[in-house]
Every structure is written in structure tokens, then in C-alpha cells.
């Protein structure tokens, strides 16, 4: 293995986020709301869906809601905006699984820069892994659909490791699973606090993937595309 140097640390392994880094989750979610609701997917409704998703996924990450309940809560927030009644838990589950979810799954697509960057990193001698906040079933299915399941190395989900980013335990569990010291690993994520500050808090280095040009001005380890990653890691 040909390790690289970045500052004083030898980098052997690159750990990557999934949503927003390898897969365009926001585009998929936006497309799914449109497919599910048709002309009722007004900008206000789409904004409300994204806002609700952020709130209730945060509750799931904090352990105050279950995976099923955060899905129901999103529907409880948005159905009244559509003038529709909020049904029982069973009715909400059926609606999520027949409406939004299959449309979201049909919209899963990888970023164009993902597969080439993963190949370039492997060719440069780095080991790879994925650490993602989400469930085993859904996150592994995304990687299969994207055709990246065999390209990313070991996959660690918040569900499987028992802690979500930015909890240091999530990053340390992934490093333990890869049998690598945290200081040898940069984490590549798209969220400044969850990913970048979270990784640094666990002793990893971090790179912010800023696809939309909204990086905090004080952040210095920033790339606009995964194509820039191999060059950034090179000494
Ligand atoms: Mg992300």
C-alpha cells in the first residue's frame, strides 16, 4: 500500500459520506416529491417537505424518534398543507411506502464524479470506506443501485454502528472496522458540522465537499468536486 502524507499524518484510507457526496440525495428527494404529488408539489410544499425531513431525521439521529416514526412525522407535517387528513400510523406507513418512497428509490443516481474519483483513489493506493447516517437496508441499496457497492470498500451505517455522525463514536467505529488509526483517515463529507467538525472531533482529518458553493468562509479544506480529491491528498 502506498500511503500518502498530508501534513504530519500518513494517509492510508479515505472514508466517504454517501448522501450529498456519492449520491445526489436532494435531487432524488425533489424529484420524488414531484413524482408523488404531481402538480400539488408547489415550491412551498417541496420546501416544507425538505424542512420536515431535516427536523425529523435529526430526531432519528438523536435517538428521540424511530425510523418509521420520522417518516410518519414528515407526512403529518405535509398532508395538512395539501388539505388531506392525517390517518393512522398504518395508513401513514402505507402512504409513504406507496407514494414517496418508490419515487425516491427510482430517483437514486450517483454524481458523475463519484465512480472516477473512487477509481483514482484506489489506483493511488488508498483503502476506501463509507460512513453514512442512515439504515443498513436503504444505504446499502443506494450503493447497489448506483453501481458503487463493489467500489467503496466497507460500509458503516449509523444504524449498524449504533451512533450517528457527528457523534465521535460513529467515526471511531468506522476506523476500528477498517483497522486504521483515525489520524490516517480523512473523512469526506458535505455537511460542515455533521461531517467536518464531527470527523475532526474524533481525531480524523476532514475535507468538505462543497458542491453548491456554500462552504463557511473559514473552512480551508474544501473541494468543489470529488475530482479534486486525489490531488488534495497528494503530498
Ligand atoms: Mg451527506
Tab-separated table of C-alpha atoms and ligand atoms in Angstrom:
chain	number	residue	atom	x	y	z
A	1	UNK	CA	0.000	0.000	0.000
A	2	UNK	CA	1.373	3.408	-0.868
A	3	UNK	CA	0.415	5.749	1.917
A	4	UNK	CA	0.432	9.484	1.337
A	5	UNK	CA	1.479	12.307	3.550
A	6	UNK	CA	-0.780	15.197	4.445
A	7	UNK	CA	0.869	17.459	6.980
A	8	UNK	CA	2.436	15.182	9.540
A	9	UNK	CA	-0.018	12.318	9.159
A	10	UNK	CA	0.336	9.453	6.730
A	11	UNK	CA	-2.933	8.944	4.925
A	12	UNK	CA	-3.744	5.328	4.127
A	13	UNK	CA	-7.514	5.299	3.976
A	14	UNK	CA	-10.249	7.612	2.723
A	15	UNK	CA	-13.649	7.469	4.387
A	16	UNK	CA	-16.551	8.965	2.471
A	17	UNK	CA	-20.090	10.112	3.133
A	18	UNK	CA	-22.842	8.769	0.858
A	19	UNK	CA	-25.719	11.270	0.604
A	20	UNK	CA	-24.564	14.511	-0.978
A	21	UNK	CA	-21.143	13.036	-1.798
A	22	UNK	CA	-21.680	9.889	-3.879
A	23	UNK	CA	-25.470	10.191	-4.390
A	24	UNK	CA	-27.473	13.331	-5.077
A	25	UNK	CA	-29.968	12.821	-2.270
A	26	UNK	CA	-31.512	16.283	-2.555
A	27	UNK	CA	-32.185	15.942	-6.270
A	28	UNK	CA	-33.670	12.498	-5.691
A	29	UNK	CA	-35.901	13.783	-2.899
A	30	UNK	CA	-37.022	16.748	-5.000
A	31	UNK	CA	-37.784	14.535	-7.989
A	32	UNK	CA	-39.638	12.088	-5.731
A	33	UNK	CA	-41.935	14.735	-4.258
A	34	UNK	CA	-42.797	15.834	-7.784
A	35	UNK	CA	-43.485	12.290	-8.957
A	36	UNK	CA	-45.548	11.549	-5.859
A	37	UNK	CA	-47.643	14.737	-5.706
A	38	UNK	CA	-47.677	15.899	-9.310
A	39	UNK	CA	-48.936	19.456	-9.708
A	40	UNK	CA	-49.578	19.673	-5.950
A	41	UNK	CA	-45.788	19.720	-5.461
A	42	UNK	CA	-45.643	23.509	-5.350
A	43	UNK	CA	-42.415	25.211	-4.270
A	44	UNK	CA	-43.918	25.781	-0.809
A	45	UNK	CA	-44.814	22.114	-0.451
A	46	UNK	CA	-41.383	20.985	-1.607
A	47	UNK	CA	-39.726	23.416	0.830
A	48	UNK	CA	-41.948	22.130	3.628
A	49	UNK	CA	-41.019	18.539	2.788
A	50	UNK	CA	-37.299	19.338	2.964
A	51	UNK	CA	-37.707	21.296	6.207
A	52	UNK	CA	-39.721	18.489	7.748
A	53	UNK	CA	-37.192	15.904	6.588
A	54	UNK	CA	-34.358	17.858	8.242
A	55	UNK	CA	-36.206	18.145	11.547
A	56	UNK	CA	-37.361	14.555	11.775
A	57	UNK	CA	-34.181	12.923	10.535
A	58	UNK	CA	-32.362	14.940	13.205
A	59	UNK	CA	-34.736	13.468	15.780
A	60	UNK	CA	-33.962	9.996	14.485
A	61	UNK	CA	-30.234	10.710	14.693
A	62	UNK	CA	-30.700	11.984	18.255
A	63	UNK	CA	-32.459	8.776	19.192
A	64	UNK	CA	-35.725	10.515	20.068
A	65	UNK	CA	-37.634	9.043	17.111
A	66	UNK	CA	-37.648	5.745	15.259
A	67	UNK	CA	-37.014	5.350	11.529
A	68	UNK	CA	-40.694	4.576	10.944
A	69	UNK	CA	-41.887	7.442	13.114
A	70	UNK	CA	-39.751	10.076	11.379
A	71	UNK	CA	-41.370	9.021	8.101
A	72	UNK	CA	-44.861	9.357	9.616
A	73	UNK	CA	-43.946	12.747	11.106
A	74	UNK	CA	-42.964	14.049	7.677
A	75	UNK	CA	-46.379	13.098	6.340
A	76	UNK	CA	-48.077	14.605	9.429
A	77	UNK	CA	-46.350	17.904	8.606
A	78	UNK	CA	-47.111	17.973	4.890
A	79	UNK	CA	-50.530	16.334	4.461
A	80	UNK	CA	-52.369	19.265	6.127
A	81	UNK	CA	-50.724	21.616	3.611
A	82	UNK	CA	-52.339	19.526	0.893
A	83	UNK	CA	-55.712	19.630	2.627
A	84	UNK	CA	-55.532	15.909	3.280
A	85	UNK	CA	-56.389	14.147	6.527
A	86	UNK	CA	-53.641	12.602	8.623
A	87	UNK	CA	-54.503	8.960	9.073
A	88	UNK	CA	-53.451	6.221	11.443
A	89	UNK	CA	-49.885	5.017	11.735
A	90	UNK	CA	-50.733	2.128	9.440
A	91	UNK	CA	-52.266	4.448	6.850
A	92	UNK	CA	-49.257	6.764	7.006
A	93	UNK	CA	-46.890	3.822	6.556
A	94	UNK	CA	-48.874	2.610	3.552
A	95	UNK	CA	-48.899	6.107	2.046
A	96	UNK	CA	-45.143	6.564	2.497
A	97	UNK	CA	-44.422	3.146	1.010
A	98	UNK	CA	-46.730	3.577	-1.978
A	99	UNK	CA	-46.152	7.288	-2.661
A	100	UNK	CA	-42.889	8.971	-1.777
A	101	UNK	CA	-40.579	6.016	-1.147
A	102	UNK	CA	-40.756	4.216	-4.506
A	103	UNK	CA	-40.387	7.540	-6.319
A	104	UNK	CA	-37.338	8.371	-4.173
A	105	UNK	CA	-35.800	4.978	-4.928
A	106	UNK	CA	-36.385	5.427	-8.672
A	107	UNK	CA	-34.556	8.773	-8.486
A	108	UNK	CA	-31.344	7.426	-6.933
A	109	UNK	CA	-28.398	8.429	-9.089
A	110	UNK	CA	-24.706	8.835	-8.451
A	111	UNK	CA	-22.853	12.053	-9.075
A	112	UNK	CA	-20.861	11.885	-12.300
A	113	UNK	CA	-17.608	12.450	-10.425
A	114	UNK	CA	-18.138	9.619	-7.927
A	115	UNK	CA	-17.045	6.486	-9.803
A	116	UNK	CA	-13.987	8.110	-11.449
A	117	UNK	CA	-12.798	9.568	-8.133
A	118	UNK	CA	-13.183	6.250	-6.334
A	119	UNK	CA	-11.200	4.535	-9.088
A	120	UNK	CA	-8.474	7.186	-8.939
A	121	UNK	CA	-8.175	6.887	-5.172
A	122	UNK	CA	-7.901	3.098	-5.362
A	123	UNK	CA	-5.309	3.397	-8.142
A	124	UNK	CA	-3.305	5.751	-5.901
A	125	UNK	CA	-3.200	3.048	-3.237
A	126	UNK	CA	-5.747	4.288	-0.749
A	127	UNK	CA	-8.144	1.987	1.014
A	128	UNK	CA	-11.717	3.217	0.950
A	129	UNK	CA	-14.752	3.059	3.194
A	130	UNK	CA	-18.168	4.685	3.570
A	131	UNK	CA	-19.639	6.093	6.779
A	132	UNK	CA	-23.225	7.231	6.382
A	133	UNK	CA	-26.097	8.295	8.593
A	134	UNK	CA	-28.938	6.016	7.641
A	135	UNK	CA	-30.193	2.477	7.796
A	136	UNK	CA	-28.403	-0.644	6.659
A	137	UNK	CA	-31.077	-1.633	4.173
A	138	UNK	CA	-31.539	1.721	2.482
A	139	UNK	CA	-27.929	2.887	2.362
A	140	UNK	CA	-26.608	-0.419	1.023
A	141	UNK	CA	-29.421	-0.467	-1.544
A	142	UNK	CA	-28.389	3.003	-2.709
A	143	UNK	CA	-24.817	1.844	-3.320
A	144	UNK	CA	-26.060	-1.192	-5.267
A	145	UNK	CA	-28.361	0.937	-7.429
A	146	UNK	CA	-25.541	3.417	-8.075
A	147	UNK	CA	-23.263	0.556	-9.132
A	148	UNK	CA	-20.778	1.543	-6.419
A	149	UNK	CA	-21.235	-1.303	-3.932
A	150	UNK	CA	-18.023	-3.011	-5.030
A	151	UNK	CA	-16.080	0.256	-5.363
A	152	UNK	CA	-16.407	1.824	-1.930
A	153	UNK	CA	-14.918	-0.746	0.430
A	154	UNK	CA	-16.533	-1.463	3.788
A	155	UNK	CA	-19.774	0.374	4.570
A	156	UNK	CA	-20.624	1.614	8.058
A	157	UNK	CA	-24.129	2.920	8.728
A	158	UNK	CA	-25.319	4.830	11.769
A	159	UNK	CA	-27.816	2.044	12.367
A	160	UNK	CA	-25.158	-0.662	12.397
A	161	UNK	CA	-22.565	1.172	14.493
A	162	UNK	CA	-25.179	2.433	16.937
A	163	UNK	CA	-24.239	6.105	16.700
A	164	UNK	CA	-24.826	8.742	14.027
A	165	UNK	CA	-22.429	11.420	12.830
A	166	UNK	CA	-21.381	13.833	14.335
A	167	UNK	CA	-21.024	11.513	17.341
A	168	UNK	CA	-17.300	10.623	17.521
A	169	UNK	CA	-18.270	7.008	18.141
A	170	UNK	CA	-19.525	6.742	14.553
A	171	UNK	CA	-16.165	7.810	13.110
A	172	UNK	CA	-14.188	5.711	15.581
A	173	UNK	CA	-16.311	2.643	14.837
A	174	UNK	CA	-15.569	3.020	11.134
A	175	UNK	CA	-11.827	3.378	11.816
A	176	UNK	CA	-11.921	0.335	14.071
A	177	UNK	CA	-13.745	-1.615	11.393
A	178	UNK	CA	-11.111	-0.601	8.860
A	179	UNK	CA	-8.353	-1.373	11.405
A	180	UNK	CA	-6.789	2.031	10.853
A	181	UNK	CA	-5.836	4.870	13.200
A	182	UNK	CA	-8.113	7.933	12.939
A	183	UNK	CA	-5.202	10.243	12.135
A	184	UNK	CA	-4.530	8.236	8.954
A	185	UNK	CA	-8.047	8.912	7.666
A	186	UNK	CA	-9.591	11.972	6.047
A	187	UNK	CA	-13.393	11.985	6.077
A	188	UNK	CA	-15.041	13.484	3.003
A	189	UNK	CA	-18.500	14.906	3.644
A	190	UNK	CA	-20.850	17.646	2.502
A	191	UNK	CA	-22.083	18.971	5.860
A	192	UNK	CA	-19.724	21.311	7.751
A	193	UNK	CA	-20.888	20.407	11.253
A	194	UNK	CA	-22.066	16.824	10.947
A	195	UNK	CA	-19.196	15.686	8.774
A	196	UNK	CA	-16.224	18.033	9.039
A	197	UNK	CA	-16.388	19.091	12.683
A	198	UNK	CA	-17.620	15.641	13.638
A	199	UNK	CA	-14.666	13.910	11.987
A	200	UNK	CA	-12.125	16.312	13.455
A	201	UNK	CA	-13.679	15.823	16.878
A	202	UNK	CA	-12.917	12.117	16.569
A	203	UNK	CA	-9.300	12.680	15.539
A	204	UNK	CA	-9.700	12.209	11.800
A	205	UNK	CA	-8.897	14.903	9.290
A	206	UNK	CA	-11.730	16.149	7.098
A	207	UNK	CA	-12.475	17.531	3.673
A	208	UNK	CA	-15.641	19.483	2.930
A	209	UNK	CA	-17.200	18.713	-0.445
A	210	UNK	CA	-18.881	21.999	-1.306
A	211	UNK	CA	-20.816	21.262	-4.481
A	212	UNK	CA	-23.040	24.338	-4.230
A	213	UNK	CA	-20.533	26.958	-3.105
A	214	UNK	CA	-21.914	27.470	0.403
A	215	UNK	CA	-18.847	26.493	2.428
A	216	UNK	CA	-18.173	28.519	5.574
A	217	UNK	CA	-15.520	31.112	4.669
A	218	UNK	CA	-13.243	29.958	7.497
A	219	UNK	CA	-13.090	26.387	6.183
A	220	UNK	CA	-9.864	25.710	4.281
A	221	UNK	CA	-10.097	22.017	3.390
A	222	UNK	CA	-12.710	22.473	0.675
A	223	UNK	CA	-13.207	20.859	-2.715
A	224	UNK	CA	-15.941	21.647	-5.227
A	225	UNK	CA	-15.878	18.232	-6.889
A	226	UNK	CA	-14.685	14.746	-5.996
A	227	UNK	CA	-12.340	15.053	-8.984
A	228	UNK	CA	-10.214	17.387	-6.826
A	229	UNK	CA	-9.835	14.868	-4.009
A	230	UNK	CA	-6.859	12.774	-5.198
A	231	UNK	CA	-4.869	15.943	-5.876
A	232	UNK	CA	-5.711	17.395	-2.464
A	233	UNK	CA	-4.493	14.274	-0.654
A	234	UNK	CA	-1.266	14.043	-2.633
A	235	UNK	CA	1.727	15.393	-0.689
B	1	LIG	MG1	-24.053	13.925	3.369
